[in-house]
Coordinates of C-alpha atoms and ligand atoms in Angstrom, one line a residue:
M38 CA -28.1 -5.8 18.5
S39 CA -26.1 -2.8 19.6
E40 CA -28.2 -0.9 21.8
I41 CA -25.7 2.0 21.9
V42 CA -25.8 2.3 18.1
I43 CA -29.8 2.3 18.2
E44 CA -29.9 5.0 20.6
R45 CA -27.4 7.1 18.9
I46 CA -29.2 6.7 15.6
K47 CA -32.4 7.7 17.0
E48 CA -30.8 10.7 18.6
I49 CA -29.1 11.9 15.3
F50 CA -32.3 11.2 13.3
K51 CA -34.1 13.4 15.8
Q52 CA -31.5 16.3 15.4
H53 CA -31.6 16.4 11.7
F54 CA -35.4 15.3 11.2
D55 CA -37.9 14.1 13.7
E56 CA -38.9 10.5 14.4
P57 CA -37.8 7.6 12.1
A58 CA -40.7 5.3 10.9
F59 CA -38.3 2.5 11.7
I60 CA -34.7 1.2 12.1
V61 CA -33.3 -1.8 9.9
R62 CA -30.1 -3.8 10.9
S63 CA -28.0 -5.6 8.4
P64 CA -24.8 -7.2 9.5
G65 CA -21.4 -7.4 8.1
R66 CA -19.9 -10.9 7.0
I67 CA -17.2 -13.4 7.4
N68 CA -16.4 -16.2 5.0
L69 CA -14.9 -19.3 6.2
I70 CA -13.6 -20.8 2.8
G71 CA -14.5 -20.3 -0.9
E72 CA -12.8 -17.0 -1.6
H73 CA -13.4 -15.4 -5.2
L74 CA -15.7 -18.2 -5.9
D75 CA -19.1 -16.4 -6.2
Y76 CA -18.6 -14.8 -9.5
N77 CA -17.2 -17.9 -10.8
L78 CA -20.5 -19.6 -10.0
G79 CA -19.0 -22.0 -7.2
F80 CA -19.9 -22.4 -3.7
V81 CA -19.2 -20.2 -0.7
L82 CA -19.4 -20.5 3.1
P83 CA -20.2 -17.1 4.6
A84 CA -22.1 -16.1 7.8
A85 CA -23.3 -12.8 9.3
I86 CA -21.7 -11.2 12.3
D87 CA -22.4 -9.3 15.5
K88 CA -21.4 -6.1 13.7
A89 CA -23.9 -4.3 11.8
I90 CA -25.0 -1.2 9.9
Y91 CA -28.2 0.5 11.0
V92 CA -30.5 2.6 8.7
A93 CA -33.2 4.8 10.3
I94 CA -35.6 6.1 7.6
K95 CA -38.8 8.1 7.1
K96 CA -40.9 8.7 4.0
R97 CA -41.2 12.3 2.5
S98 CA -44.1 13.5 0.6
D99 CA -41.7 15.4 -1.8
N100 CA -38.7 14.0 -4.1
E101 CA -35.9 15.0 -1.8
I102 CA -33.5 12.4 -0.4
N103 CA -31.7 13.7 2.8
L104 CA -29.0 11.5 4.1
V105 CA -27.0 11.6 7.1
A106 CA -23.7 9.5 7.7
G107 CA -24.0 9.3 11.6
D108 CA -20.3 8.0 12.1
L109 CA -18.9 10.5 9.6
E110 CA -21.0 13.4 10.4
E111 CA -21.6 14.2 6.9
T112 CA -24.7 14.9 5.2
F113 CA -25.8 14.6 1.5
H114 CA -28.7 15.7 -0.6
A115 CA -30.2 14.3 -3.7
T116 CA -33.5 14.1 -5.5
V117 CA -35.4 11.0 -6.8
D118 CA -35.4 12.1 -10.2
S119 CA -31.6 13.0 -10.6
L120 CA -29.6 10.0 -8.7
Q121 CA -26.0 10.3 -9.8
Y122 CA -22.7 8.7 -8.6
T123 CA -20.8 10.9 -6.2
E124 CA -17.2 11.1 -5.6
I125 CA -18.0 11.5 -1.7
N126 CA -18.5 7.6 -2.1
W127 CA -20.6 6.6 1.0
P128 CA -23.9 8.1 -0.3
N129 CA -23.7 5.8 -3.5
Y130 CA -24.5 2.7 -1.6
I131 CA -28.0 4.1 -0.8
L132 CA -28.6 6.0 -4.0
G133 CA -27.4 2.9 -6.2
V134 CA -30.0 1.0 -4.5
A135 CA -32.8 3.5 -4.7
D136 CA -31.8 3.8 -8.6
Q137 CA -32.0 0.1 -9.2
I138 CA -35.4 0.0 -7.4
M139 CA -36.7 2.6 -9.8
K140 CA -35.1 0.8 -12.7
M141 CA -37.2 -2.3 -11.7
G142 CA -40.2 0.0 -12.5
F143 CA -41.3 1.0 -8.9
T144 CA -42.1 4.6 -8.2
I145 CA -40.9 6.2 -4.9
T146 CA -41.0 9.2 -3.2
G147 CA -38.2 11.0 -1.2
F148 CA -37.0 9.9 2.2
D149 CA -34.8 11.0 5.1
A150 CA -32.3 8.6 6.3
V151 CA -29.4 8.4 8.8
V152 CA -26.8 5.4 8.3
M153 CA -24.3 4.3 10.9
G154 CA -23.0 1.1 12.5
D155 CA -20.4 -0.6 14.2
V156 CA -18.9 -2.7 11.1
P157 CA -15.1 -1.5 10.9
L158 CA -15.1 0.2 7.4
G159 CA -12.4 -0.8 5.0
A160 CA -11.7 -4.2 6.9
G161 CA -13.2 -6.2 4.2
L162 CA -16.3 -7.1 6.4
S163 CA -18.7 -5.9 3.6
S164 CA -19.8 -2.7 5.3
S165 CA -21.0 -1.7 1.9
A166 CA -23.0 -4.8 1.2
A167 CA -24.4 -4.2 4.7
V168 CA -25.7 -0.7 3.7
E169 CA -27.0 -1.6 0.4
C170 CA -29.0 -4.6 2.1
A171 CA -30.2 -2.4 4.9
T172 CA -31.5 0.2 2.3
A173 CA -33.0 -2.4 0.2
F174 CA -35.0 -3.7 3.2
A175 CA -35.8 -0.3 4.4
L176 CA -37.0 1.1 0.9
N177 CA -38.9 -2.3 0.4
T178 CA -40.9 -1.8 3.7
L179 CA -41.2 2.0 3.4
F180 CA -42.7 1.8 0.0
D181 CA -44.4 -1.6 0.5
L182 CA -42.6 -3.1 -2.7
G183 CA -43.4 -6.5 -2.0
L184 CA -39.9 -7.9 -2.8
N185 CA -38.4 -11.0 -1.3
K186 CA -35.2 -11.6 0.2
K187 CA -33.6 -13.1 -2.7
Q188 CA -34.9 -10.2 -4.9
M189 CA -33.4 -7.8 -2.6
V190 CA -30.0 -9.5 -2.5
Q191 CA -30.0 -9.3 -6.2
L192 CA -31.0 -5.8 -6.6
A193 CA -28.3 -4.8 -4.0
Q194 CA -25.6 -6.7 -6.0
K195 CA -26.8 -5.0 -9.0
S196 CA -26.5 -1.8 -7.7
E197 CA -23.0 -2.2 -6.7
N198 CA -22.1 -3.6 -10.0
E199 CA -23.8 -0.7 -12.0
F200 CA -23.9 2.3 -9.7
V201 CA -20.6 1.7 -7.8
G202 CA -18.9 -0.1 -10.6
L203 CA -17.4 -2.9 -8.6
Q204 CA -18.2 -6.2 -10.5
C205 CA -18.5 -8.1 -7.2
G206 CA -20.3 -11.4 -6.7
I207 CA -23.4 -12.0 -4.5
M208 CA -21.6 -13.5 -1.6
D209 CA -21.6 -10.4 0.8
M210 CA -25.1 -9.3 0.2
F211 CA -26.5 -13.0 0.4
A212 CA -24.7 -13.3 3.9
S213 CA -25.9 -10.2 5.3
M214 CA -29.5 -10.8 4.2
F215 CA -29.8 -14.5 4.9
G216 CA -27.5 -14.7 8.0
K217 CA -28.5 -17.1 10.7
K218 CA -27.3 -17.2 14.4
E219 CA -24.7 -20.0 14.9
Q220 CA -24.8 -21.1 11.2
V221 CA -22.8 -20.7 8.2
I222 CA -24.6 -20.5 4.9
Q223 CA -23.5 -23.0 2.2
L224 CA -24.4 -21.0 -1.0
D225 CA -24.5 -22.3 -4.5
C226 CA -23.8 -19.2 -6.3
R227 CA -25.0 -20.7 -9.6
S228 CA -28.3 -21.7 -8.5
L229 CA -28.7 -19.4 -5.4
E230 CA -29.6 -22.6 -3.5
Y231 CA -28.6 -22.5 0.0
A232 CA -28.4 -24.4 3.2
Y233 CA -27.5 -23.5 6.7
M234 CA -24.9 -25.6 8.7
P235 CA -24.2 -25.4 12.2
F236 CA -20.8 -23.9 13.1
D237 CA -20.1 -25.0 16.5
T238 CA -17.9 -22.6 18.2
K239 CA -17.5 -24.4 21.7
G240 CA -14.0 -24.1 22.6
I241 CA -13.1 -22.0 19.8
S242 CA -13.2 -18.3 18.7
I243 CA -13.5 -16.7 15.3
V244 CA -10.8 -13.9 15.7
L245 CA -10.2 -11.3 12.8
F246 CA -6.9 -9.7 12.6
D247 CA -7.3 -6.3 10.9
T248 CA -4.2 -5.4 8.7
G249 CA -5.3 -2.0 8.9
V250 CA -4.3 -1.4 5.2
K251 CA -6.5 -1.1 2.2
H252 CA -4.2 -1.1 -0.8
S253 CA -5.6 1.2 -3.8
L254 CA -5.5 -1.7 -6.2
A255 CA -8.4 -3.5 -4.6
S256 CA -11.2 -2.6 -6.8
S257 CA -9.3 -2.4 -10.2
E258 CA -7.6 -5.8 -9.4
Y259 CA -10.8 -7.3 -8.5
N260 CA -12.2 -6.6 -11.9
T261 CA -9.2 -7.8 -13.6
R262 CA -9.5 -11.2 -11.6
R263 CA -12.9 -11.5 -13.0
Q264 CA -11.9 -10.8 -16.6
E265 CA -8.8 -13.4 -16.2
C266 CA -11.3 -16.1 -15.0
E267 CA -13.7 -15.2 -17.9
A268 CA -10.8 -15.4 -20.2
G269 CA -9.8 -18.8 -19.1
V270 CA -13.4 -20.1 -19.5
A271 CA -13.5 -18.8 -23.2
I272 CA -10.4 -20.8 -24.0
I273 CA -11.5 -23.9 -22.1
Q274 CA -15.0 -23.5 -23.9
K275 CA -13.2 -24.1 -27.3
K276 CA -12.3 -27.6 -26.3
Y277 CA -15.0 -28.1 -23.8
P278 CA -18.3 -26.5 -25.0
E279 CA -20.1 -27.6 -22.0
V280 CA -18.0 -25.3 -19.6
K281 CA -20.0 -22.2 -19.0
S282 CA -17.9 -21.2 -15.8
L283 CA -15.1 -22.2 -13.7
R284 CA -17.5 -24.3 -11.8
D285 CA -17.8 -26.6 -14.7
A286 CA -14.0 -27.1 -15.3
D287 CA -11.5 -29.3 -13.6
L288 CA -7.6 -29.4 -13.2
T289 CA -7.4 -31.5 -16.2
M290 CA -9.1 -29.1 -18.5
V291 CA -7.3 -26.3 -16.9
N292 CA -3.8 -27.8 -17.4
E293 CA -4.7 -29.0 -20.7
C294 CA -6.1 -25.7 -22.2
L295 CA -4.2 -23.0 -20.1
A296 CA -0.9 -24.2 -19.2
N297 CA 0.6 -23.1 -22.3
G298 CA -1.2 -19.6 -22.6
D299 CA -1.0 -16.4 -20.4
T300 CA 0.6 -17.4 -17.1
N301 CA -1.8 -15.1 -15.0
V302 CA -4.9 -16.7 -16.7
F303 CA -3.5 -20.2 -15.8
K304 CA -2.7 -19.3 -12.3
R305 CA -6.0 -17.8 -11.6
C306 CA -7.9 -20.5 -13.0
T307 CA -6.0 -23.2 -11.4
Y308 CA -6.7 -21.4 -7.9
I309 CA -10.5 -21.2 -8.4
V310 CA -10.8 -25.0 -9.5
E311 CA -8.7 -26.1 -6.6
E312 CA -10.6 -23.8 -4.3
I313 CA -13.9 -25.3 -5.6
K314 CA -12.8 -28.7 -4.6
R315 CA -11.3 -27.6 -1.4
L316 CA -14.7 -25.8 -0.3
Q317 CA -16.4 -29.1 -0.9
N318 CA -13.8 -31.2 1.1
G319 CA -14.0 -28.6 3.8
C320 CA -17.7 -29.1 4.3
V321 CA -17.2 -32.8 4.7
D322 CA -14.9 -31.9 7.3
L323 CA -17.2 -29.6 9.1
Q324 CA -20.1 -32.3 8.8
N325 CA -17.6 -34.7 10.5
H326 CA -16.7 -32.2 13.1
N327 CA -13.2 -32.1 12.0
L328 CA -12.2 -28.7 12.5
P329 CA -8.4 -29.4 12.4
A330 CA -8.8 -30.7 9.0
F331 CA -10.9 -27.7 7.9
G332 CA -8.3 -25.3 9.3
Q333 CA -5.7 -26.9 7.2
K334 CA -7.7 -26.2 4.2
M335 CA -8.0 -22.5 5.2
F336 CA -4.0 -22.2 5.2
A337 CA -4.2 -23.9 1.7
T338 CA -6.8 -21.4 0.5
H339 CA -4.5 -18.5 1.7
D340 CA -1.5 -19.8 -0.2
G341 CA -3.5 -20.1 -3.3
L342 CA -4.9 -16.5 -2.9
S343 CA -1.4 -15.3 -2.1
K344 CA 0.6 -17.3 -4.8
L345 CA -1.9 -18.1 -7.5
Y346 CA -4.6 -15.5 -7.4
E347 CA -2.2 -12.9 -6.3
V348 CA -4.8 -10.8 -4.1
S349 CA -2.8 -10.9 -0.7
C350 CA -0.5 -8.4 0.6
P351 CA 2.5 -8.5 2.7
E352 CA 0.7 -7.5 5.9
A353 CA -1.8 -10.3 5.4
D354 CA 0.7 -12.9 4.5
A355 CA 2.9 -11.9 7.6
L356 CA -0.2 -12.3 9.9
V357 CA -0.9 -15.8 8.5
D358 CA 2.5 -16.9 8.7
M359 CA 2.8 -15.6 12.4
V360 CA 0.1 -18.1 13.4
R361 CA 0.8 -21.0 11.0
N362 CA 2.7 -23.3 13.3
N363 CA 1.0 -22.4 16.4
D364 CA -0.9 -25.3 18.2
S365 CA -3.7 -23.1 19.2
V366 CA -4.6 -21.9 15.8
L367 CA -6.6 -24.5 13.8
G368 CA -7.0 -22.4 10.7
A369 CA -6.1 -18.9 9.1
R370 CA -6.1 -17.1 5.9
M371 CA -6.8 -13.6 4.3
M372 CA -10.6 -13.0 3.8
G373 CA -12.6 -11.3 1.3
G374 CA -11.6 -9.3 -1.9
G375 CA -7.8 -9.1 -0.9
F376 CA -5.1 -6.3 -0.9
G377 CA -5.7 -5.5 2.7
G378 CA -8.5 -6.2 5.3
C379 CA -8.7 -8.7 7.7
T380 CA -7.4 -12.5 8.1
I381 CA -9.7 -14.8 9.8
N382 CA -8.4 -17.1 12.3
I383 CA -9.8 -20.1 14.1
I384 CA -8.3 -20.0 17.5
Q385 CA -8.6 -22.2 20.8
K386 CA -10.9 -20.0 23.1
E387 CA -8.6 -20.1 26.2
K388 CA -5.6 -19.2 24.1
V389 CA -6.9 -16.1 22.4
E390 CA -5.7 -13.4 24.6
T391 CA -2.2 -14.7 24.7
L392 CA -2.0 -15.2 21.0
V393 CA -3.5 -11.7 20.3
D394 CA -0.8 -10.0 22.4
E395 CA 1.9 -11.9 20.8
V396 CA 1.0 -11.3 17.1
A397 CA 0.1 -7.7 17.9
A398 CA 3.7 -7.1 19.1
K399 CA 5.2 -8.9 16.1
Y400 CA 2.9 -6.9 13.7
H401 CA 3.8 -3.6 15.2
Q402 CA 7.6 -4.6 15.0
Q403 CA 7.3 -5.6 11.5
F404 CA 5.1 -2.9 10.1
D405 CA 4.9 -0.3 12.6
L406 CA 1.1 -0.7 12.5
V407 CA -1.3 -1.1 15.5
L408 CA -3.0 -4.4 15.0
K409 CA -6.9 -4.2 15.6
T410 CA -8.7 -7.4 16.4
Y411 CA -12.2 -8.6 16.5
V412 CA -13.7 -11.5 18.1
V413 CA -17.0 -12.2 16.2
T414 CA -19.9 -14.3 16.6
I415 CA -22.3 -15.5 13.9
E416 CA -25.6 -13.7 14.1
D417 CA -29.1 -13.2 12.2
G418 CA -29.2 -11.4 8.9
T419 CA -31.1 -8.4 8.0
S420 CA -34.4 -7.3 10.0
L421 CA -36.3 -4.7 11.4
V422 CA -34.9 -3.3 14.9
Ligands
GLA1144 C1 -15.5 -9.3 -2.1 C2 -16.6 -9.2 -3.2 C3 -17.5 -10.7 -3.0 C4 -16.3 -11.9 -3.3 C5 -15.3 -11.5 -2.3 C6 -14.2 -12.6 -2.4 O1 -15.9 -9.3 -0.8 O2 -17.6 -8.3 -2.9 O3 -18.3 -10.8 -4.0 O4 -16.1 -11.9 -4.6 O5 -14.6 -10.4 -2.4 O6 -14.5 -13.9 -2.2

């Protein structure tokens, strides 16, 4: 937990209101492998990290909602009975959750809240899912709604789908809410059954290289990918009615039904079906403590995301290529939705510093951008502070 952020959020709450009733912490996430599989009802392998969003909150007796974004030094006002999407953006992740809670039939009053944290914004570490989970947890506690963690995850996802308009899957919220120290979550996105798997970081570090870019295509292309996958399923279904999502399909079906149709649909579905298999084999590698084999699959995932799913960007491709044949790097790939954000790298601990300096210099030379890097640890999910 970041004591600095906690002290600061209390101070800011005091400046604007008085004492918060409590503070909730909800972390950002990484994903080891299994990208763009959540909305295709496959498996994913995420974990919560040591960077989090904090929400300090207090109930009001009227219907006013007063929000403060501590890091941005901005305020926003709304009322419970007129919750609307705002172009200002950051309040949507809080208002959307309140809206969803009311749609579930709960009655809530207004509240004062401060939100801030140390999850780098726009870096693909799911700061927005962390805000949504923190808000869901905070409102659930504040108004005694009796929701369990799974229900909070689902309502957070729904608020992002309906209020914010990104047709995201469930991975980010699930990881933020259910994260567990030193464990990755093997989540079945179809049944929502999950199991924790120890991720042994003895001798290695998980290092994120932040491209520092967020290409504007990110959300529109994300929704397009989802549609392309659905289009593929609809075609496969004509021949194989038992296929309800790409989770049920295999490469033979994809080749047979899609190879002569729309090239993009074919490429997207090929990647997904391959990635589902890769993740399953990757889990076996982890069980066998075979990190080098797992790492090779991360590189293969990157190539699939870049060439078939086409959600990478020159900056992320370059960062992966810079470490590809380096003996101190076990695996690397772009992580998250794509079009910028971070690459995730599994690096031998004692080599991290040298490698970071080397990559940062090359990145600066090639793109004239300063490379930000984060060494992350795997931590617990959403909780009261
Ligand atoms: C974003 C979405 C997730 C998931 C990833 C890609 O982070 O929010 O639901 O689809 O992209 O794996």
